[in-house]
C-alpha positions as YAML, in Angstrom:
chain: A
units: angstrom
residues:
- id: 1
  name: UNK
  ca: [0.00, 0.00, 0.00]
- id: 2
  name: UNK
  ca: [1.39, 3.53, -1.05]
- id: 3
  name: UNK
  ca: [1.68, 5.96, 1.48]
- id: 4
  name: UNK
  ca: [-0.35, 8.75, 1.35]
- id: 5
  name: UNK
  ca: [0.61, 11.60, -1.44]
- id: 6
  name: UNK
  ca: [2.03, 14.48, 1.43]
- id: 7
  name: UNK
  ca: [0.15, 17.93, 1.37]
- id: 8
  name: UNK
  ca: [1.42, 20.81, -0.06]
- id: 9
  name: UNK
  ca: [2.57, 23.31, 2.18]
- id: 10
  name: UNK
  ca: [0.20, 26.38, 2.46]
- id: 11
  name: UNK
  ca: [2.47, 29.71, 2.01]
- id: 12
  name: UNK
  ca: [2.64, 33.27, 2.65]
- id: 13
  name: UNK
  ca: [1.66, 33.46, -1.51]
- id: 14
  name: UNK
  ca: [-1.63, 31.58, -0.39]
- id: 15
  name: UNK
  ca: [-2.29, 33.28, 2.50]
- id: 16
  name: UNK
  ca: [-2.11, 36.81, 0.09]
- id: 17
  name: UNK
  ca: [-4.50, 35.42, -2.33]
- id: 18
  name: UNK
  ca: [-6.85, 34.24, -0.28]
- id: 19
  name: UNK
  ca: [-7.10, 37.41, 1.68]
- id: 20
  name: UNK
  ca: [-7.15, 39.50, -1.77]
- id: 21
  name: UNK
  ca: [-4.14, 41.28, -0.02]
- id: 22
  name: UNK
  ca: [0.01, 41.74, -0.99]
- id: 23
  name: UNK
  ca: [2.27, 39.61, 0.36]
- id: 24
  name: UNK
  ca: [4.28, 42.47, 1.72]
- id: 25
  name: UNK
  ca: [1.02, 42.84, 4.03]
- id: 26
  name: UNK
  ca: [0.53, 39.64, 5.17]
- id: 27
  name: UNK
  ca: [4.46, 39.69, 6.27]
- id: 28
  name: UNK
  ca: [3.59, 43.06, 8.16]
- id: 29
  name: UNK
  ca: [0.73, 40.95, 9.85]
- id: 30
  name: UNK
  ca: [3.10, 38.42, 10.81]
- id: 31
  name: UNK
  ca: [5.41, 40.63, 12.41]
- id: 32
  name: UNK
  ca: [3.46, 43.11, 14.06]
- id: 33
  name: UNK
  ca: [5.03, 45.54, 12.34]
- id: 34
  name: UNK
  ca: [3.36, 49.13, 11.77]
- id: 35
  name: UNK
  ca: [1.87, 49.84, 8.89]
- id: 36
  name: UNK
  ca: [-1.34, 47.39, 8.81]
- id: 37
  name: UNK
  ca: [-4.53, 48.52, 9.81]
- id: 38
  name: UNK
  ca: [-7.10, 46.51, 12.00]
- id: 39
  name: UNK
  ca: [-8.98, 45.64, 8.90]
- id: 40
  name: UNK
  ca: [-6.29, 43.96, 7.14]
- id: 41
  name: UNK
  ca: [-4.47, 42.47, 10.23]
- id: 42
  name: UNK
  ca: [-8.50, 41.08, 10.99]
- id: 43
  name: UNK
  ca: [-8.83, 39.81, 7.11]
- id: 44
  name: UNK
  ca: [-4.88, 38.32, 6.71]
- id: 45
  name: UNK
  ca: [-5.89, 36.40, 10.23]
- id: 46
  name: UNK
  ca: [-9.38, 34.69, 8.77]
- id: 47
  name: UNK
  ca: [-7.03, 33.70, 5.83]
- id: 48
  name: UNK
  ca: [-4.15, 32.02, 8.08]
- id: 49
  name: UNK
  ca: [-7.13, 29.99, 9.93]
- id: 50
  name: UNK
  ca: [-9.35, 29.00, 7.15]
- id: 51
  name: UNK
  ca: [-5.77, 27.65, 4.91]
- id: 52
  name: UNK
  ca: [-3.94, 26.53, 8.28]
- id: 53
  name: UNK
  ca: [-1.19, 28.09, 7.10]
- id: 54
  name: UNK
  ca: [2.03, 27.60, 9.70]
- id: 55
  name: UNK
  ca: [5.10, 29.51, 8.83]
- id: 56
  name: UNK
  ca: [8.25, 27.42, 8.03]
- id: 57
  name: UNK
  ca: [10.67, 27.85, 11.04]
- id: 58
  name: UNK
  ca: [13.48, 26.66, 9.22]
- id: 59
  name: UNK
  ca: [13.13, 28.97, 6.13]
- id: 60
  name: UNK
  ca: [13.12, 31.66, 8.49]
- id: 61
  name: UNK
  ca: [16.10, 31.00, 10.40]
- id: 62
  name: UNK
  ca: [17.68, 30.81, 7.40]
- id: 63
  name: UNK
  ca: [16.34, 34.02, 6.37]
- id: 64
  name: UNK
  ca: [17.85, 35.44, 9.79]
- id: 65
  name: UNK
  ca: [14.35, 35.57, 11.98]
- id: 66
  name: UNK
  ca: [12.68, 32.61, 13.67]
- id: 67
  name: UNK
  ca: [9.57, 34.84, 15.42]
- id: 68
  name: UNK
  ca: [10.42, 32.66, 18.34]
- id: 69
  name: UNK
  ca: [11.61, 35.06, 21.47]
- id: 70
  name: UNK
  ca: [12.69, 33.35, 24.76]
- id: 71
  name: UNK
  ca: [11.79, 34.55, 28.13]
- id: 72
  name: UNK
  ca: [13.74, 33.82, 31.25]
- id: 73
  name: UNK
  ca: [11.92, 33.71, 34.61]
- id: 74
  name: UNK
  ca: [13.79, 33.56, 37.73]
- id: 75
  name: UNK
  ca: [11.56, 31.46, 39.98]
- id: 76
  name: UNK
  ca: [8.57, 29.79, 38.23]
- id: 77
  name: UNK
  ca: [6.99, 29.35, 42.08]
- id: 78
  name: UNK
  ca: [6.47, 32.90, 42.72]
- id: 79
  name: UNK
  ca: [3.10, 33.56, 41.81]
- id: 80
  name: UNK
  ca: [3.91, 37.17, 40.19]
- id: 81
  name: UNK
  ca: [6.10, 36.68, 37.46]
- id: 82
  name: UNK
  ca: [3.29, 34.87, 35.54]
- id: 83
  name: UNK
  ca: [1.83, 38.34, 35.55]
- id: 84
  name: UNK
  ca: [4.73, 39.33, 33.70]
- id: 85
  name: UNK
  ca: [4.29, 36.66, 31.05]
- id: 86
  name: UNK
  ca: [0.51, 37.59, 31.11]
- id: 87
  name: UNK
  ca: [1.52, 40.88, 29.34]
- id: 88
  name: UNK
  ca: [4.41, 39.76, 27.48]
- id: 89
  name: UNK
  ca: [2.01, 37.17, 25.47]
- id: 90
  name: UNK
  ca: [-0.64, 39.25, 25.17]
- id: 91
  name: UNK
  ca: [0.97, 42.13, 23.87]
- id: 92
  name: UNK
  ca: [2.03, 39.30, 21.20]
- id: 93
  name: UNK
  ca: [-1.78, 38.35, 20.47]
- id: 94
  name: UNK
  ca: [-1.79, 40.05, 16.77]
- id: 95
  name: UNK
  ca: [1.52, 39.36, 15.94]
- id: 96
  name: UNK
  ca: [3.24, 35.80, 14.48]
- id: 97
  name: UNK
  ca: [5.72, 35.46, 17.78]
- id: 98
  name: UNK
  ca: [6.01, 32.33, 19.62]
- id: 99
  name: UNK
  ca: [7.27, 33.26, 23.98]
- id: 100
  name: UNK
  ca: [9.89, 29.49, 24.93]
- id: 101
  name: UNK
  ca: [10.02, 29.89, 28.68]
- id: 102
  name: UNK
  ca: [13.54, 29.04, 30.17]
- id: 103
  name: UNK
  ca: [14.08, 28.89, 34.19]
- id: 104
  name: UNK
  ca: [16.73, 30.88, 35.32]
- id: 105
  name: UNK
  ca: [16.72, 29.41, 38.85]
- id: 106
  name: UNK
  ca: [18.27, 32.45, 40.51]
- id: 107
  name: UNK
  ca: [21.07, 31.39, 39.82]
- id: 108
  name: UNK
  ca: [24.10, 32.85, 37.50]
- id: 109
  name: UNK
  ca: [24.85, 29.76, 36.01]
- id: 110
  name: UNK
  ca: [21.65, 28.44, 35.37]
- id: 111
  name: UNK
  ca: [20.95, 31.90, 33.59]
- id: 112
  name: UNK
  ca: [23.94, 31.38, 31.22]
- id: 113
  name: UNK
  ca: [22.89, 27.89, 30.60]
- id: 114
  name: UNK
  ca: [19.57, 29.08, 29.38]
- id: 115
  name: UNK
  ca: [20.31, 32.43, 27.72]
- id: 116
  name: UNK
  ca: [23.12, 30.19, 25.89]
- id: 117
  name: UNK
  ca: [20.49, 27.79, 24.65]
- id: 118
  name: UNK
  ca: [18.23, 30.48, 23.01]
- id: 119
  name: UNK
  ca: [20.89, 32.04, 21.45]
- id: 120
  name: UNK
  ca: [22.09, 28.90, 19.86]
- id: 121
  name: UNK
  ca: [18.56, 28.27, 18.66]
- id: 122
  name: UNK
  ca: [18.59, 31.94, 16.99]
- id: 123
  name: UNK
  ca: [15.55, 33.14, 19.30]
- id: 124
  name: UNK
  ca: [14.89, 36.94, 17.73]
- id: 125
  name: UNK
  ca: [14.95, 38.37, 21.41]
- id: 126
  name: UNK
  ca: [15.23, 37.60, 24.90]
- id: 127
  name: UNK
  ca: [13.10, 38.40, 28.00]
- id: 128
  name: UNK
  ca: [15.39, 38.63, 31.17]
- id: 129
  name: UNK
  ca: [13.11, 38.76, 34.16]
- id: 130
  name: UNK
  ca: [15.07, 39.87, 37.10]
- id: 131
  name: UNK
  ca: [18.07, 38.27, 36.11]
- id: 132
  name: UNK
  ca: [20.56, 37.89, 39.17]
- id: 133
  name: UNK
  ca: [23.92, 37.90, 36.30]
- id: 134
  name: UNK
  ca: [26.69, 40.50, 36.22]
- id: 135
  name: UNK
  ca: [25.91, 43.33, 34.38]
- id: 136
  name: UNK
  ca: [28.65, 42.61, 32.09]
- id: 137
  name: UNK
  ca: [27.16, 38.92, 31.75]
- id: 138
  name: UNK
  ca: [23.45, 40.82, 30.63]
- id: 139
  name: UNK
  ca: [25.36, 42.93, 27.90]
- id: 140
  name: UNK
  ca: [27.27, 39.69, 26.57]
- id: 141
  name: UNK
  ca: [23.66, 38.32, 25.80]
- id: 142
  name: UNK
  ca: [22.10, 41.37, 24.52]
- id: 143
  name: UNK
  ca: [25.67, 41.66, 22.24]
- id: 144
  name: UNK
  ca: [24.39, 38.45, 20.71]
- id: 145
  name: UNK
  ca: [20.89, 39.00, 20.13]
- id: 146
  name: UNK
  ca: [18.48, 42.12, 21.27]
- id: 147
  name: UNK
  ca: [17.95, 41.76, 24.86]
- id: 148
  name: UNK
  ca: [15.70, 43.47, 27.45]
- id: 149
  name: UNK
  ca: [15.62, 43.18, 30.92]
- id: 150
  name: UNK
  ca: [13.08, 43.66, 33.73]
- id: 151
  name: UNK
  ca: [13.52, 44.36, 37.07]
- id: 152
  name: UNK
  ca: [17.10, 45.29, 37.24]
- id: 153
  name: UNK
  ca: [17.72, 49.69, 37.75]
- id: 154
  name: UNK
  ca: [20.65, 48.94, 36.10]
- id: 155
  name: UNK
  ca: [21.12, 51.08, 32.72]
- id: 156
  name: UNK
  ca: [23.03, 50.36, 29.30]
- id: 157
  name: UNK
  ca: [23.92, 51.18, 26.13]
- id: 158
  name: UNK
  ca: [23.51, 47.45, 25.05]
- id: 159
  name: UNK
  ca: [19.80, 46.46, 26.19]
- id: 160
  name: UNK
  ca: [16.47, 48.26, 27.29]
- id: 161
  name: UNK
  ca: [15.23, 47.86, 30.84]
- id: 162
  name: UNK
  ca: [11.69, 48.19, 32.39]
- id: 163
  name: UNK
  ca: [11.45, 48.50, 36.51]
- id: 164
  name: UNK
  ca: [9.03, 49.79, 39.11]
- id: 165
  name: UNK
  ca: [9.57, 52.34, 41.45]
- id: 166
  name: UNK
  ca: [10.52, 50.00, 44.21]
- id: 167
  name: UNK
  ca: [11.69, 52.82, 46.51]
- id: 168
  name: UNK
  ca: [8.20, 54.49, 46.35]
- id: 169
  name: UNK
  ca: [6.91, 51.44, 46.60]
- id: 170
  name: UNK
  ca: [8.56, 50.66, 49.97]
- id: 171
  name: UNK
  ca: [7.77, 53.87, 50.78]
- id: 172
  name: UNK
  ca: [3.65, 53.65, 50.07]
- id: 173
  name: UNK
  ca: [3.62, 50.49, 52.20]
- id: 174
  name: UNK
  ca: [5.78, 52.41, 55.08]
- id: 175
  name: UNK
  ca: [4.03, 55.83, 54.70]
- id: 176
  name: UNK
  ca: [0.07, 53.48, 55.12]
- id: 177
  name: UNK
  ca: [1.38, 51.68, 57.97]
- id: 178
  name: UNK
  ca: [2.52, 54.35, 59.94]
- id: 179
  name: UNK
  ca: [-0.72, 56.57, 58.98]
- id: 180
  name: UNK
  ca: [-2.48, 53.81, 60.91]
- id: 181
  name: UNK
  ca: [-0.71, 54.09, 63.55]
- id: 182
  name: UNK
  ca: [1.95, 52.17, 63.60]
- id: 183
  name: UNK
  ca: [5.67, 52.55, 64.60]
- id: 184
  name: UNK
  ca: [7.74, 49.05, 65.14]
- id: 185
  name: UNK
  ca: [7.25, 48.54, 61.83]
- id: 186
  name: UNK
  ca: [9.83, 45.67, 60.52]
- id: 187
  name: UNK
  ca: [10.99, 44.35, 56.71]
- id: 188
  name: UNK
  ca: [11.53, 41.07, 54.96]
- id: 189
  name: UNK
  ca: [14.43, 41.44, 52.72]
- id: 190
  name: UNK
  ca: [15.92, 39.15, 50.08]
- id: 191
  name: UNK
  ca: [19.84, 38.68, 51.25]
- id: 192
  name: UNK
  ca: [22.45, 39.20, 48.62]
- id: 193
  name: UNK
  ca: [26.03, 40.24, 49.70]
- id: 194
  name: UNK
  ca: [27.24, 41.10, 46.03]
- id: 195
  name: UNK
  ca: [28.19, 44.65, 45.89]
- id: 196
  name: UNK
  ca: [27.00, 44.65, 41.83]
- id: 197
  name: UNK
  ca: [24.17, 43.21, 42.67]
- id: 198
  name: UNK
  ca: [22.85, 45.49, 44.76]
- id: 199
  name: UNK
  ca: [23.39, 48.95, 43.07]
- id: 200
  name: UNK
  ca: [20.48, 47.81, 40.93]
- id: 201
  name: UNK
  ca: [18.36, 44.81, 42.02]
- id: 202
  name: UNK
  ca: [14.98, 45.47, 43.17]
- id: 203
  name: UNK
  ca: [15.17, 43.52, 46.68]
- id: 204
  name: UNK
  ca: [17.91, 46.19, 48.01]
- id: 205
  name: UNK
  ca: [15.54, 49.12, 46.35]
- id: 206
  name: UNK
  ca: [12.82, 48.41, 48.65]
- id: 207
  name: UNK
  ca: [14.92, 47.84, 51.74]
- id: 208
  name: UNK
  ca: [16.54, 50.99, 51.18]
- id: 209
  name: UNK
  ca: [12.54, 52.56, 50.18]
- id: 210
  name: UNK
  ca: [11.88, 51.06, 53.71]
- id: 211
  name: UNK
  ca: [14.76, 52.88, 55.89]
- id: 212
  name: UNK
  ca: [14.15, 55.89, 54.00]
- id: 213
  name: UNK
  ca: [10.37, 55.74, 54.98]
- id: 214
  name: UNK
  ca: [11.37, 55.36, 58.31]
- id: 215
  name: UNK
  ca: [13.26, 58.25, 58.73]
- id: 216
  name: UNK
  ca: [11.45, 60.11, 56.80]
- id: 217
  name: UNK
  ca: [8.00, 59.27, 59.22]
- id: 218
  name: UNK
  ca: [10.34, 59.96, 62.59]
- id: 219
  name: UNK
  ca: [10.46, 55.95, 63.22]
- id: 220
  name: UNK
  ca: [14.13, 55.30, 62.42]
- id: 221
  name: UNK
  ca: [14.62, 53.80, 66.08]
- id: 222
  name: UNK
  ca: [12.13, 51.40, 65.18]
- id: 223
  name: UNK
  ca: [13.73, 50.41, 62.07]
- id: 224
  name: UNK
  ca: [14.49, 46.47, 62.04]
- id: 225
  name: UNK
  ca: [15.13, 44.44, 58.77]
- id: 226
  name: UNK
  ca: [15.65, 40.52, 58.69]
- id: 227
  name: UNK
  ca: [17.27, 38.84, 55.45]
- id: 228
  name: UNK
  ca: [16.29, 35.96, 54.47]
- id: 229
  name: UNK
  ca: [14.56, 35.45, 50.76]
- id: 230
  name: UNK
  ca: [11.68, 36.10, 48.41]
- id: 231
  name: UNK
  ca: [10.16, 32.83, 49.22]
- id: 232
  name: UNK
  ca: [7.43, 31.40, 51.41]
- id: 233
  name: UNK
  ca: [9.79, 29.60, 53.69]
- id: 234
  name: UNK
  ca: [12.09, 32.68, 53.75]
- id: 235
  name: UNK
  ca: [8.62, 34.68, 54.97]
- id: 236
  name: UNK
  ca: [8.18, 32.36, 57.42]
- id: 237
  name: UNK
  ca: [11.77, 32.32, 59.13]
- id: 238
  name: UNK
  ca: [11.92, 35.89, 58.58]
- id: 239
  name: UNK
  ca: [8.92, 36.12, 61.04]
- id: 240
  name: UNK
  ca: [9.83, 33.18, 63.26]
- id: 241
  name: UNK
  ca: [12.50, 35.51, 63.85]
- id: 242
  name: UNK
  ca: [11.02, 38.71, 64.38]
- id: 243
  name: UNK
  ca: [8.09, 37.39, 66.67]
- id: 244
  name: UNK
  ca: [11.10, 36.13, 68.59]
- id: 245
  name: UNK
  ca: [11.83, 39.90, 69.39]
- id: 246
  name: UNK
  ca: [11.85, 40.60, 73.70]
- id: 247
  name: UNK
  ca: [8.88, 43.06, 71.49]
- id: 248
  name: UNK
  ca: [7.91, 42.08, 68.25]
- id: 249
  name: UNK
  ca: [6.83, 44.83, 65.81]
- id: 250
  name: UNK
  ca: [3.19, 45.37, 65.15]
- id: 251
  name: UNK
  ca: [3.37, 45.22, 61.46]
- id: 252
  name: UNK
  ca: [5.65, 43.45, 59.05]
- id: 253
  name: UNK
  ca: [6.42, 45.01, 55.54]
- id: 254
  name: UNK
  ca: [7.25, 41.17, 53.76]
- id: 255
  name: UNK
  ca: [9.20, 42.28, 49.77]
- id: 256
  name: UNK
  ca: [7.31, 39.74, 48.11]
- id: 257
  name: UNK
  ca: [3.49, 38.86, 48.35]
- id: 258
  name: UNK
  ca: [5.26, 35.17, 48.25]
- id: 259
  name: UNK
  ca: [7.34, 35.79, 51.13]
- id: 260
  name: UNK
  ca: [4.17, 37.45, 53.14]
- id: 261
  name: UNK
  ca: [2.35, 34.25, 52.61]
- id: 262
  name: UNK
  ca: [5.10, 33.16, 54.64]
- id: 263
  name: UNK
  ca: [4.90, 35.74, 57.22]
- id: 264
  name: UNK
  ca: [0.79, 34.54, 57.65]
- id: 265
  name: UNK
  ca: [1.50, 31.04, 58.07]
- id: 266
  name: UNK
  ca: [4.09, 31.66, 61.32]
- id: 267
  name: UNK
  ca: [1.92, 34.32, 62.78]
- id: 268
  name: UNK
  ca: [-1.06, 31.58, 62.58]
- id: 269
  name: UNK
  ca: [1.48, 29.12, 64.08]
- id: 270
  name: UNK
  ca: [2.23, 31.14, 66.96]
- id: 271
  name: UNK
  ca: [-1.44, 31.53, 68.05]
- id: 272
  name: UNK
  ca: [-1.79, 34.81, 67.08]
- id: 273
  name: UNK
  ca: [-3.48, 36.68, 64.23]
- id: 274
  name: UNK
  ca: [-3.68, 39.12, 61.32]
- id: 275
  name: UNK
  ca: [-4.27, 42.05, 62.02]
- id: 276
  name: UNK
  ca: [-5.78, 42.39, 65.44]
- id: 277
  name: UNK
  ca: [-2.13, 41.36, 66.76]
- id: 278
  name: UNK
  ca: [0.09, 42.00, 63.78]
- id: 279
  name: UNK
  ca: [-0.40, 43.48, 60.24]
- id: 280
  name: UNK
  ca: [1.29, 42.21, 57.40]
- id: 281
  name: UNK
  ca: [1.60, 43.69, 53.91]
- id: 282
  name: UNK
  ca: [3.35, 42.45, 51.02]
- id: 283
  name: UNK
  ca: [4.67, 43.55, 47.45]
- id: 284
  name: UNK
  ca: [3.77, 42.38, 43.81]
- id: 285
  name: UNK
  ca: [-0.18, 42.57, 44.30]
- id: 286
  name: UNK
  ca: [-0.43, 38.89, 43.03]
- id: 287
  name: UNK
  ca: [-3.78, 37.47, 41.79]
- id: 288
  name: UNK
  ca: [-3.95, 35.06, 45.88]
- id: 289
  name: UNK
  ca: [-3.66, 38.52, 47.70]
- id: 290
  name: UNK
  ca: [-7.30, 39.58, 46.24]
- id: 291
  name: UNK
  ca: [-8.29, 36.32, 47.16]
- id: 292
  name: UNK
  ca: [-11.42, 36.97, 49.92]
- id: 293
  name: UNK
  ca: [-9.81, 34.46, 52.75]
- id: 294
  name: UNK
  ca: [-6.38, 36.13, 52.96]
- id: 295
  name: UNK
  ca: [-6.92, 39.59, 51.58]
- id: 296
  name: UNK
  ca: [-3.08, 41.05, 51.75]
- id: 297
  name: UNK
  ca: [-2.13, 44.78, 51.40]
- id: 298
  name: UNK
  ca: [0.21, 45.06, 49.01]
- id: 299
  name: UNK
  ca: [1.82, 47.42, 46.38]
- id: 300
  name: UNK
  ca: [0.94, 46.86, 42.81]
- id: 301
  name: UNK
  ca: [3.63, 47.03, 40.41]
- id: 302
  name: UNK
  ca: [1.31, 46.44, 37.30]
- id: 303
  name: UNK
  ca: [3.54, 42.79, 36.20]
- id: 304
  name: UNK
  ca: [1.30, 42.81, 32.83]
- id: 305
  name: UNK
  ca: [2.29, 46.43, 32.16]
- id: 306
  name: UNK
  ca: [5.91, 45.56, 32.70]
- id: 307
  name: UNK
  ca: [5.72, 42.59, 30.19]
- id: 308
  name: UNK
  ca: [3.88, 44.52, 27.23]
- id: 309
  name: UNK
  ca: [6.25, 47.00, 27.84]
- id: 310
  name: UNK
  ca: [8.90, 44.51, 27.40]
- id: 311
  name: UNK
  ca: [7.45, 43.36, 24.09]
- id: 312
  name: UNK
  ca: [7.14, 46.86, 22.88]
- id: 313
  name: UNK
  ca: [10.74, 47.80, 23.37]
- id: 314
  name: UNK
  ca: [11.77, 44.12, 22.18]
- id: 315
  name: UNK
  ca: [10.28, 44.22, 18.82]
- id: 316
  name: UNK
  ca: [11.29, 48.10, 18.51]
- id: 317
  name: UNK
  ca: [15.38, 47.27, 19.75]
- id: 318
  name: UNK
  ca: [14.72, 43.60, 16.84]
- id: 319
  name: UNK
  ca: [13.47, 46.26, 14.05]
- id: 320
  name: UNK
  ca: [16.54, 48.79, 14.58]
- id: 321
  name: UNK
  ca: [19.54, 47.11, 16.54]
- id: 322
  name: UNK
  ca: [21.29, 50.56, 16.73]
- id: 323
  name: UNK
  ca: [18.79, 52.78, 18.28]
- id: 324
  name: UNK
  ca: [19.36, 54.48, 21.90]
- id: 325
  name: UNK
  ca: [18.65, 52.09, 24.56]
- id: 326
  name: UNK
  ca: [14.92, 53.29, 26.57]
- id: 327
  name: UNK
  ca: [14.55, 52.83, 30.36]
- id: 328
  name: UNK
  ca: [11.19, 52.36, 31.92]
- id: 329
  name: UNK
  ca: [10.01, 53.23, 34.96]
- id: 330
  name: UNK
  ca: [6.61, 52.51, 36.20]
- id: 331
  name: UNK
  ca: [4.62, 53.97, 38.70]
- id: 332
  name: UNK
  ca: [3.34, 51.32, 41.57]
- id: 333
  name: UNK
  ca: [0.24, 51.93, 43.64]
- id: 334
  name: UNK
  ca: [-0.76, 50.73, 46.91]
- id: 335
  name: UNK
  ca: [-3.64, 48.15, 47.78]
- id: 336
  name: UNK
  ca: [-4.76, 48.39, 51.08]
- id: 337
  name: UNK
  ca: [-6.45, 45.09, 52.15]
- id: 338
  name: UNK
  ca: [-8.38, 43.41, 55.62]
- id: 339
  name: UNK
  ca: [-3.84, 42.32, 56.89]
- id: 340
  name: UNK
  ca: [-3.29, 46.40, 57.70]
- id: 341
  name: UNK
  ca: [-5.29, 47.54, 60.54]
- id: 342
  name: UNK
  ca: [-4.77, 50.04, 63.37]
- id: 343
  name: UNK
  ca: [-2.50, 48.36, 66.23]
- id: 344
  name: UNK
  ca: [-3.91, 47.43, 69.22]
- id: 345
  name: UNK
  ca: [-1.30, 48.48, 71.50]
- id: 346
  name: UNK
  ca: [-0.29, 52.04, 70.69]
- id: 347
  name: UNK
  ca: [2.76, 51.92, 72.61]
- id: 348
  name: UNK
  ca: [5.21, 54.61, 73.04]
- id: 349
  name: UNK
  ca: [4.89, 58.25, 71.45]
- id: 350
  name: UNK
  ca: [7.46, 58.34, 68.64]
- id: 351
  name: UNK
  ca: [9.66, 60.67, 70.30]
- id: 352
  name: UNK
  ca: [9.97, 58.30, 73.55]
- id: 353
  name: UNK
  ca: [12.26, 54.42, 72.66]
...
């Protein structure tokens, strides 16, 4: 028995015909390039469904584009970097790009193992989500291929960047808790001893939005940060520990929404509770702190605004290679929730220790 005769290939020639558009439009369609109205992006896209027509990866790598673009996330775990990928693959709805997730595993040699592997498959751009590498290791990348990172305040000449504010930020959360009342008002930091590091990674940002809060409100005395990480078990020790205090702060200021869910769990475990003994507010605004049952203050740093962002400048820095590098800086709001309430004990007047 003969096999079956194979099917021709539909092409972008097809696609053009069938639409009763050129093929230079179609390709415009495909790219998301400017130039193609709503109409014709709306009529090439009926055409590409009705024929099935799937571009040929391997033509276009040979043709020097792939419309594949990797994206490396840190820590697939915490529950706001999908927000992230939310905007970056929705700002790709209308266009022909395929997003190949990569974990970076905080770690630097994890990062280099993935960032490696796209570039060897000739991705058109890469997504570095708060990469932890040497700047000098980010501008090897985006030497190879055009490169933007988010979440570093880093700047360069090689790839774009898009951050939050996380020193207003830090100080929104600081400036609400005090405005209730509060004084001993503590911080959950992500530790990191390199010096490079932390010029420009968001973690130090907010501790550094925190002190400046603090002084700034007349609390420094009361100023107490633990390190420990951006995790739910690093929430949790980093409360274990300050509940441990001969007097434990009435509210605790977690970095990460994650690392508050931490914070919740040992303040449950030691018998007491949110907020009538302790309030608790967080960072990220994750889709679980809307959620009725735990209902977390927390600063929103608009994740699916940072990822079309991303895209924007991506496709922009793919189209022209040589253009001057653009920095992004978003404006975060605060969230206030049922975990940030008046304290119960008002303690000491500022002015007394």
């Amino acid at each position: 028995m003969e096999p079956p005769a194979r099917r021709r290939r539909v092409t972008i020639v097809d696609v053009a015909r069938h639409a009763q558009v050129s093929t230079t439009a179609v390709s415009k369609v495909l790219r998301g390039a400017y130039g193609a109205s709503p109409a014709m992006r709306a009529k090439v896209r009926q055409a590409i469904e009705e024929l099935g027509y799937r571009p040929h990866a391997g033509a276009r790598g040979l043709r020097g584009q792939t419309y594949t673009l990797g994206v490396m996330l840190p820590d697939i775990r915490n529950p706001f970097f999908p927000e992230i990928l939310d905007g970056i693959t929705g700002a790709l709805e209308d266009t022909d790009y395929q997003v190949f997730l990569g974990p970076g595993c905080n770690g630097e040699q994890a990062e280099a193992q993935v960032t490696e592997a796209m570039i060897d498959r000739g991705m058109d751009g890469i997504i570095l989500v708060a990469p932890v590498s040497a700047p000098e290791r980010l501008e090897h990348v985006a030497t190879a291929v055009p490169t933007v990172v988010i979440g570093r305040h880093g700047t360069s000449d090689l790839y774009d960047t898009v951050v939050d504010d996380d020193v207003e930020g830090a100080s929104l959360i600081v400036g609400h808790l005090a405005g209730l009342g509060h004084r001993r008002i503590a911080h959950i930091e992500h530790h990191d001893t390199d010096p490079a590091r932390l010029a420009d990674m968001p973690n130090a940002r907010r501790a550094d939005g925190y002190r400046q809060a603090m002084r700034a409100h007349g609390l420094e005395q009361w100023t107490d940060v633990v390190s420990t990480s951006y995790t739910q078990e690093g929430g949790y020790q980093g409360a274990k520990q300050l509940l441990a205090r001969p007097r434990r702060p009435t509210a605790v200021f977690a970095g990460a929404d994650i690392a508050a869910m931490g914070v919740l769990e040992a303040v449950a475990e030691a018998g007491l509770s949110v907020p009538d003994d302790i309030s608790v507010a967080g960072y990220d605004n994750t889709t679980f702190a809307a959620l009725g049952p735990i209902s977390l203050t927390s600063v929103d740093q608009a994740g699916r605004d940072m990822g079309r962002s991303a895209v924007r400048l991506l496709l922009d820095r793919i189209t022209d290679r040589r253009r001057p590098t653009t920095r992004v800086v978003l404006s975060p709001t605060l969230v206030p929730r049922r975990t940030t309430a008046p304290p119960a004990e008002r303690g000491p007047r500022p002015d007394t220790p």
